[in-house]
């Protein structure tokens, strides 16, 4: 049965009750449900808890009590700022500055917040996520000038910095029997923690308090230290050699953040760490052993194409070059990719590469030379040659809002090495050629478009030893789809109509309550298992489902009352080596 006929007959539920069903994946369904739920890039940070004064009133301003204003401010930063920006200048979502909101008026704003739109604006009112009173207050809030949170400079960073265990007092050898290379760092989003889970026994080795909603985990080049950053901009440095791994240093680098990385160039391993903030818009280079802040650089500046000043260019993905002593830093709103040379941070050299606006996430090709990154609100993929330090290509992903995570590298039977991204806004998966030497005719072009379960995908995943490409859809509005994963066979991608297999991960988890969403597959070190988070409400049961990559059958379900809203998972070996 084709996916087109599947959606026409509203038989998704019947299909997903099967353990492994084959579905034709090439004909895009005309009536496929592509609108994701309103969970893309939620802010969910302490910015909303900062008490700010109501901006100076002007004639015609709506009346808001201080209590209403603070509540609306928190709702905005928790629900809206991730897409529309702290200063409401727009990014993935449209600008909400007063020159736009006031001409539209209160009733328009109230109805728009209530009912949403077909292009991704959630229906906050009719969904029940906001009460009528909250919708009313939010419409009035948007008619006022944006609140401006406080800056966060060196004094604030140093005040927040805690060196808990000095390098001299740390172990000189590994003090535990943990197989660190096959250890998983798992984000427990709403608990403000990470769980360290053994990849062989599935045993939780430690639960570590962190910042809120850890966005990513990164591993030092040596493999000893785990760095995590919460959306509240708190960075934890965890020593995996300790008898029980624990935080040895931490620092708050701002009010809202997404990215942390460490130096990887040969001769510079573990020397520096870097973290980038959404607010204030800046990045900071820190000592790799202690997290002591050393150099802060603002990203405020001119948008690359219009040459207009932007006050809030947020720092998104950061990766470390394997070819030069450089960090590669995505700056969303200005559309620039920065090559930050850390060989002399007192005389810092930064190369600005003009790419495209709204740069978000991305990863390396299989050789680790080329960095492919999505300018998601523009539907583009930028390719950076990290060996030469230049833009190699800028191409259209031919889908709505590419969101690759780090992407997936495959050896396509026709086109050779390719890199894959799925899309948040539709059901497409783009395969892009990445071999300019062996397959020059296909390099830096979208060579094939696949169709998966539907819109709302956040991550694709594969592994050098795997014959599969996994595509999630956690933000799809259909509960059956958001609890499932599509799996393509790599060696069948050369067929005219390659099929995919649907894995009912949520069903396998055996969770009775809530609407669990399946997100972010991650392979173990060997590449014979892939783990999926079954992400449920904070007060409901969640799980991690382990799938046998060879048979596509459920192998194990990890359940524990401490697994509160598990989302991202990061295998130490794969994350350290950029294996995906």
XYZ file of C-alpha atoms in Angstrom, residues 145-551:
407
model
C 7.545 47.441 22.950
C 9.677 44.307 23.546
C 11.316 43.848 26.911
C 15.114 43.864 26.782
C 16.822 41.363 29.100
C 20.071 42.354 30.830
C 23.475 41.842 29.248
C 25.836 39.124 30.496
C 29.494 40.057 30.358
C 32.790 38.958 31.877
C 31.897 40.091 35.404
C 28.675 38.075 35.392
C 30.399 35.040 33.877
C 33.185 35.083 36.439
C 30.674 35.442 39.247
C 28.841 32.356 37.958
C 31.993 30.300 37.300
C 32.611 27.479 39.780
C 35.770 25.387 39.737
C 34.500 22.519 41.866
C 37.475 20.194 41.479
C 40.745 21.725 40.325
C 42.731 19.813 37.663
C 45.447 18.984 40.203
C 42.883 17.294 42.432
C 41.319 15.134 39.739
C 42.177 11.473 39.146
C 45.372 10.731 37.253
C 43.814 7.537 35.858
C 40.320 6.222 35.261
C 38.782 5.255 38.602
C 35.737 3.308 37.374
C 34.955 0.278 35.221
C 32.675 2.172 32.822
C 33.254 1.542 29.131
C 33.382 5.273 28.393
C 33.470 4.877 24.607
C 30.096 3.128 24.702
C 28.544 5.458 27.263
C 25.476 7.531 26.373
C 24.788 11.012 27.712
C 20.989 11.362 27.719
C 19.215 14.682 28.201
C 16.466 14.570 30.838
C 14.901 17.718 29.523
C 12.425 18.865 32.144
C 14.419 17.517 35.090
C 17.452 19.681 34.327
C 19.708 16.635 34.323
C 21.601 14.197 32.143
C 21.682 10.446 32.623
C 24.855 8.512 31.838
C 23.774 5.102 30.559
C 26.030 2.125 29.803
C 25.679 1.073 26.181
C 26.049 -2.656 26.892
C 24.142 -3.229 30.141
C 21.658 -0.320 29.701
C 22.380 0.557 33.336
C 22.170 4.162 34.496
C 25.639 4.904 35.850
C 24.935 8.425 37.069
C 22.305 11.158 37.098
C 23.919 14.604 37.030
C 22.232 17.941 37.690
C 22.716 20.385 34.815
C 21.071 23.428 33.300
C 17.488 23.317 32.118
C 16.722 21.334 28.958
C 20.254 20.385 27.937
C 20.477 21.057 24.222
C 23.618 19.088 23.355
C 26.386 16.994 24.895
C 29.912 17.251 23.525
C 33.001 15.216 24.348
C 36.542 16.523 24.704
C 39.026 15.305 22.117
C 40.683 13.085 24.737
C 37.345 11.467 25.572
C 37.710 12.219 29.271
C 35.402 15.212 29.700
C 31.734 15.593 28.870
C 30.431 19.116 28.265
C 26.707 19.854 28.330
C 24.844 23.134 27.909
C 21.290 23.880 28.987
C 18.959 26.259 27.254
C 19.433 28.465 30.307
C 23.106 28.803 29.227
C 24.573 26.783 32.102
C 27.614 24.742 31.011
C 28.670 21.667 33.018
C 32.067 20.017 32.608
C 31.832 16.389 33.763
C 34.869 14.204 34.500
C 34.169 10.682 33.240
C 37.274 9.291 34.970
C 35.950 9.839 38.495
C 34.683 6.853 40.475
C 31.217 8.249 39.863
C 31.323 10.788 37.043
C 30.492 14.258 38.321
C 30.674 17.949 37.471
C 34.126 19.443 38.080
C 33.422 22.939 36.732
C 30.437 24.963 35.577
C 29.636 28.421 34.292
C 26.608 30.366 33.104
C 27.488 32.029 29.792
C 24.288 34.044 29.333
C 20.532 33.787 29.734
C 19.769 31.502 26.806
C 22.070 29.275 24.776
C 22.296 26.206 22.554
C 25.902 25.284 21.765
C 29.158 24.124 23.317
C 32.259 22.522 21.762
C 35.924 21.806 22.504
C 39.105 22.134 20.454
C 39.969 19.064 18.359
C 42.851 20.049 16.097
C 45.931 17.885 16.623
C 48.145 19.566 19.201
C 45.232 21.574 20.610
C 43.163 18.730 22.048
C 41.194 19.811 25.159
C 42.959 23.199 25.184
C 39.832 25.334 24.824
C 36.075 25.125 25.090
C 33.614 27.488 23.446
C 29.950 28.231 24.138
C 27.550 30.344 22.101
C 24.522 32.231 23.389
C 21.148 33.228 22.049
C 21.095 35.988 24.648
C 23.195 37.996 24.829
C 24.213 37.340 21.205
C 27.845 36.338 21.703
C 30.270 33.475 22.198
C 32.899 32.898 24.854
C 36.176 30.959 24.652
C 37.057 29.196 27.911
C 39.942 27.245 29.351
C 39.438 23.598 28.409
C 40.423 22.258 31.839
C 38.547 24.676 34.071
C 35.889 26.594 32.055
C 37.489 29.866 33.134
C 36.146 32.490 30.697
C 38.959 33.991 28.620
C 37.489 35.878 25.667
C 33.959 37.084 24.859
C 33.005 38.144 21.344
C 29.720 39.773 20.422
C 27.963 38.698 17.231
C 25.912 41.894 16.866
C 26.465 43.419 13.458
C 25.328 43.728 9.888
C 23.142 41.242 8.041
C 25.306 39.910 5.234
C 23.025 40.780 2.300
C 21.071 43.885 3.347
C 23.934 45.401 5.358
C 21.445 46.435 8.031
C 22.347 46.276 11.704
C 20.830 43.425 13.703
C 20.833 43.647 17.507
C 20.248 39.950 18.175
C 22.240 37.595 15.888
C 22.041 34.389 17.911
C 24.786 31.769 17.976
C 23.474 28.397 16.834
C 25.603 25.338 15.993
C 29.330 25.296 16.762
C 31.693 22.579 15.526
C 35.445 22.154 15.856
C 37.569 21.806 12.740
C 39.717 18.700 12.336
C 41.959 20.483 9.813
C 42.757 23.849 11.413
C 42.799 25.297 14.945
C 39.364 26.810 14.416
C 35.840 26.736 15.749
C 33.118 27.020 13.108
C 30.326 29.206 14.502
C 26.878 29.696 12.940
C 25.340 33.130 13.473
C 21.633 32.919 12.712
C 20.295 36.346 11.891
C 23.281 37.845 10.064
C 23.744 34.766 7.888
C 27.447 34.485 8.635
C 29.580 31.464 9.428
C 32.572 32.441 11.536
C 35.903 30.626 11.465
C 37.340 31.475 14.880
C 41.107 30.847 14.995
C 41.963 29.863 18.582
C 45.720 29.569 18.038
C 46.181 33.052 19.527
C 43.110 34.178 21.431
C 44.733 37.402 22.617
C 45.003 38.453 18.970
C 41.909 36.657 17.819
C 41.460 36.190 14.078
C 37.932 35.584 12.814
C 37.048 34.871 9.179
C 33.488 35.834 8.248
C 31.895 33.715 5.529
C 28.695 35.074 4.023
C 26.225 32.235 3.606
C 22.495 32.653 4.252
C 20.279 33.943 7.034
C 18.871 31.811 9.832
C 21.729 29.331 10.032
C 20.883 26.599 12.513
C 22.371 23.101 12.784
C 24.527 20.830 10.663
C 27.423 18.397 10.591
C 30.442 17.096 8.710
C 30.575 14.896 5.645
C 32.159 11.461 6.035
C 35.690 12.855 5.523
C 35.128 15.528 8.215
C 36.486 18.135 5.805
C 33.200 19.702 4.733
C 30.680 21.222 7.130
C 27.097 21.171 5.806
C 24.709 23.417 7.685
C 21.072 24.391 7.262
C 19.799 27.934 6.915
C 16.466 26.460 7.818
C 14.038 29.371 7.391
C 15.477 29.931 3.898
C 15.525 26.273 2.842
C 19.247 26.349 2.039
C 22.273 24.208 2.845
C 25.662 25.917 3.074
C 28.840 23.874 2.557
C 32.089 25.035 4.176
C 35.482 23.609 3.229
C 37.160 23.570 6.645
C 40.549 22.754 5.101
C 40.589 25.814 2.821
C 38.388 27.973 5.045
C 35.872 29.000 2.400
C 32.290 28.585 1.211
C 32.138 25.727 -1.280
C 28.443 25.746 -2.158
C 25.036 27.117 -1.231
C 22.175 24.947 -2.434
C 18.430 24.581 -2.055
C 17.316 21.551 -0.042
C 13.996 21.669 -1.938
C 12.010 21.133 1.244
C 10.420 23.276 3.922
C 12.711 24.114 6.872
C 15.618 21.646 6.747
C 16.490 20.423 10.234
C 19.294 17.858 9.981
C 20.643 17.742 13.516
C 24.130 16.716 12.464
C 22.773 14.968 9.393
C 23.589 11.462 8.223
C 26.344 10.201 5.918
C 25.500 7.387 3.503
C 27.221 5.559 0.659
C 24.554 5.787 -2.029
C 24.539 2.916 -4.565
C 24.303 5.387 -7.483
C 25.674 8.728 -6.289
C 28.416 7.626 -3.908
C 28.900 9.470 -0.595
C 25.905 11.638 0.303
C 24.727 13.609 3.340
C 21.067 13.592 4.367
C 18.712 16.053 6.011
C 15.016 15.790 6.775
C 12.680 18.792 7.067
C 10.579 20.185 9.841
C 7.876 21.576 7.577
C 7.265 18.681 5.195
C 7.876 14.967 4.694
C 10.886 15.202 2.395
C 14.422 13.949 2.944
C 17.164 15.489 0.808
C 20.269 13.505 -0.180
C 23.204 15.735 -1.158
C 26.340 14.518 -2.928
C 29.541 15.092 -0.923
C 32.330 13.581 -3.032
C 33.852 16.259 -5.297
C 36.808 14.020 -6.217
C 35.171 10.641 -6.819
C 31.756 11.877 -7.981
C 32.268 15.470 -9.158
C 29.069 15.558 -11.245
C 26.975 14.923 -8.116
C 28.909 16.963 -5.564
C 27.002 19.673 -3.702
C 23.737 18.893 -5.466
C 20.553 17.345 -4.152
C 20.751 14.037 -5.972
C 17.605 12.401 -4.591
C 14.475 13.373 -2.662
C 12.751 10.823 -0.455
C 9.404 11.028 1.312
C 9.108 9.804 4.884
C 6.271 9.741 7.432
C 5.418 13.437 7.437
C 6.336 16.910 8.590
C 7.756 17.527 12.036
C 11.042 15.641 11.589
C 13.973 16.828 13.662
C 16.705 14.236 13.081
C 18.061 11.716 10.616
C 20.627 9.126 11.617
C 22.888 6.480 10.135
C 26.285 4.900 10.910
C 29.232 3.739 8.775
C 28.432 0.081 9.582
C 24.676 0.426 9.015
C 22.627 -0.188 5.867
C 19.812 2.012 7.200
C 18.728 5.645 7.285
C 16.380 6.481 10.172
C 14.009 9.475 10.010
C 11.966 10.618 13.023
C 8.883 12.884 13.093
C 8.372 13.880 16.751
C 6.603 17.155 15.982
C 4.056 15.701 13.586
C 0.499 16.490 14.752
C -0.591 12.879 14.204
C 0.075 10.918 17.404
C 0.729 7.673 15.533
C 3.273 9.301 13.249
C 5.075 11.199 16.020
C 5.549 7.911 17.891
C 7.115 6.140 14.902
C 10.245 6.134 12.765
C 10.741 5.577 9.031
C 13.723 3.419 7.998
C 15.172 3.319 4.477
C 17.599 0.650 3.282
C 20.650 2.420 1.900
C 21.435 -0.239 -0.720
C 17.891 0.139 -2.114
C 18.021 3.898 -2.580
C 18.987 3.420 -6.201
C 15.596 1.893 -6.972
C 12.966 3.990 -8.699
C 10.627 3.773 -5.718
C 12.570 2.774 -2.611
C 10.417 1.630 0.272
C 10.737 2.403 3.931
C 9.861 0.416 7.011
C 7.779 1.896 9.807
C 8.966 1.108 13.326
C 6.250 1.639 15.972
C 8.731 2.724 18.634
C 6.090 4.270 20.890
C 4.041 1.074 20.815
C 7.122 -0.967 21.655
C 7.757 1.244 24.678
C 4.476 0.061 26.185
C 3.502 3.424 27.662
C -0.189 3.627 28.511
C -0.655 7.353 29.201
C 0.114 10.587 27.381
C 1.236 11.206 23.810
C 4.871 10.121 23.731
C 6.995 11.401 20.852
C 9.913 9.446 19.437
C 13.018 11.531 18.829
C 16.713 11.479 17.934
C 18.104 8.096 17.111
C 21.676 7.494 18.302
C 23.894 4.507 17.530
C 26.072 2.685 20.002
C 29.820 2.569 19.414
C 29.738 -0.649 17.408
C 26.904 0.561 15.214
C 24.697 -2.500 15.684
C 22.079 -0.797 17.891
C 20.190 2.460 17.621
C 18.505 4.086 20.623
C 15.359 6.242 20.437
C 13.920 8.471 23.137
C 10.220 8.034 23.829
C 9.571 11.549 25.123
C 6.417 11.934 27.211
C 5.052 14.569 29.575
C 7.131 15.534 32.589
C 4.716 13.814 34.975
C 4.253 10.720 32.822
C 6.327 7.646 32.056
C 8.986 7.961 29.353
C 11.425 5.391 27.986
C 14.332 4.636 25.681
C 13.824 1.918 23.071
C 16.860 0.050 21.733
C 16.518 -1.337 18.195
C 18.661 -4.043 16.575
C 20.002 -2.345 13.438
C 20.314 -5.601 11.501
C 16.819 -6.966 12.114
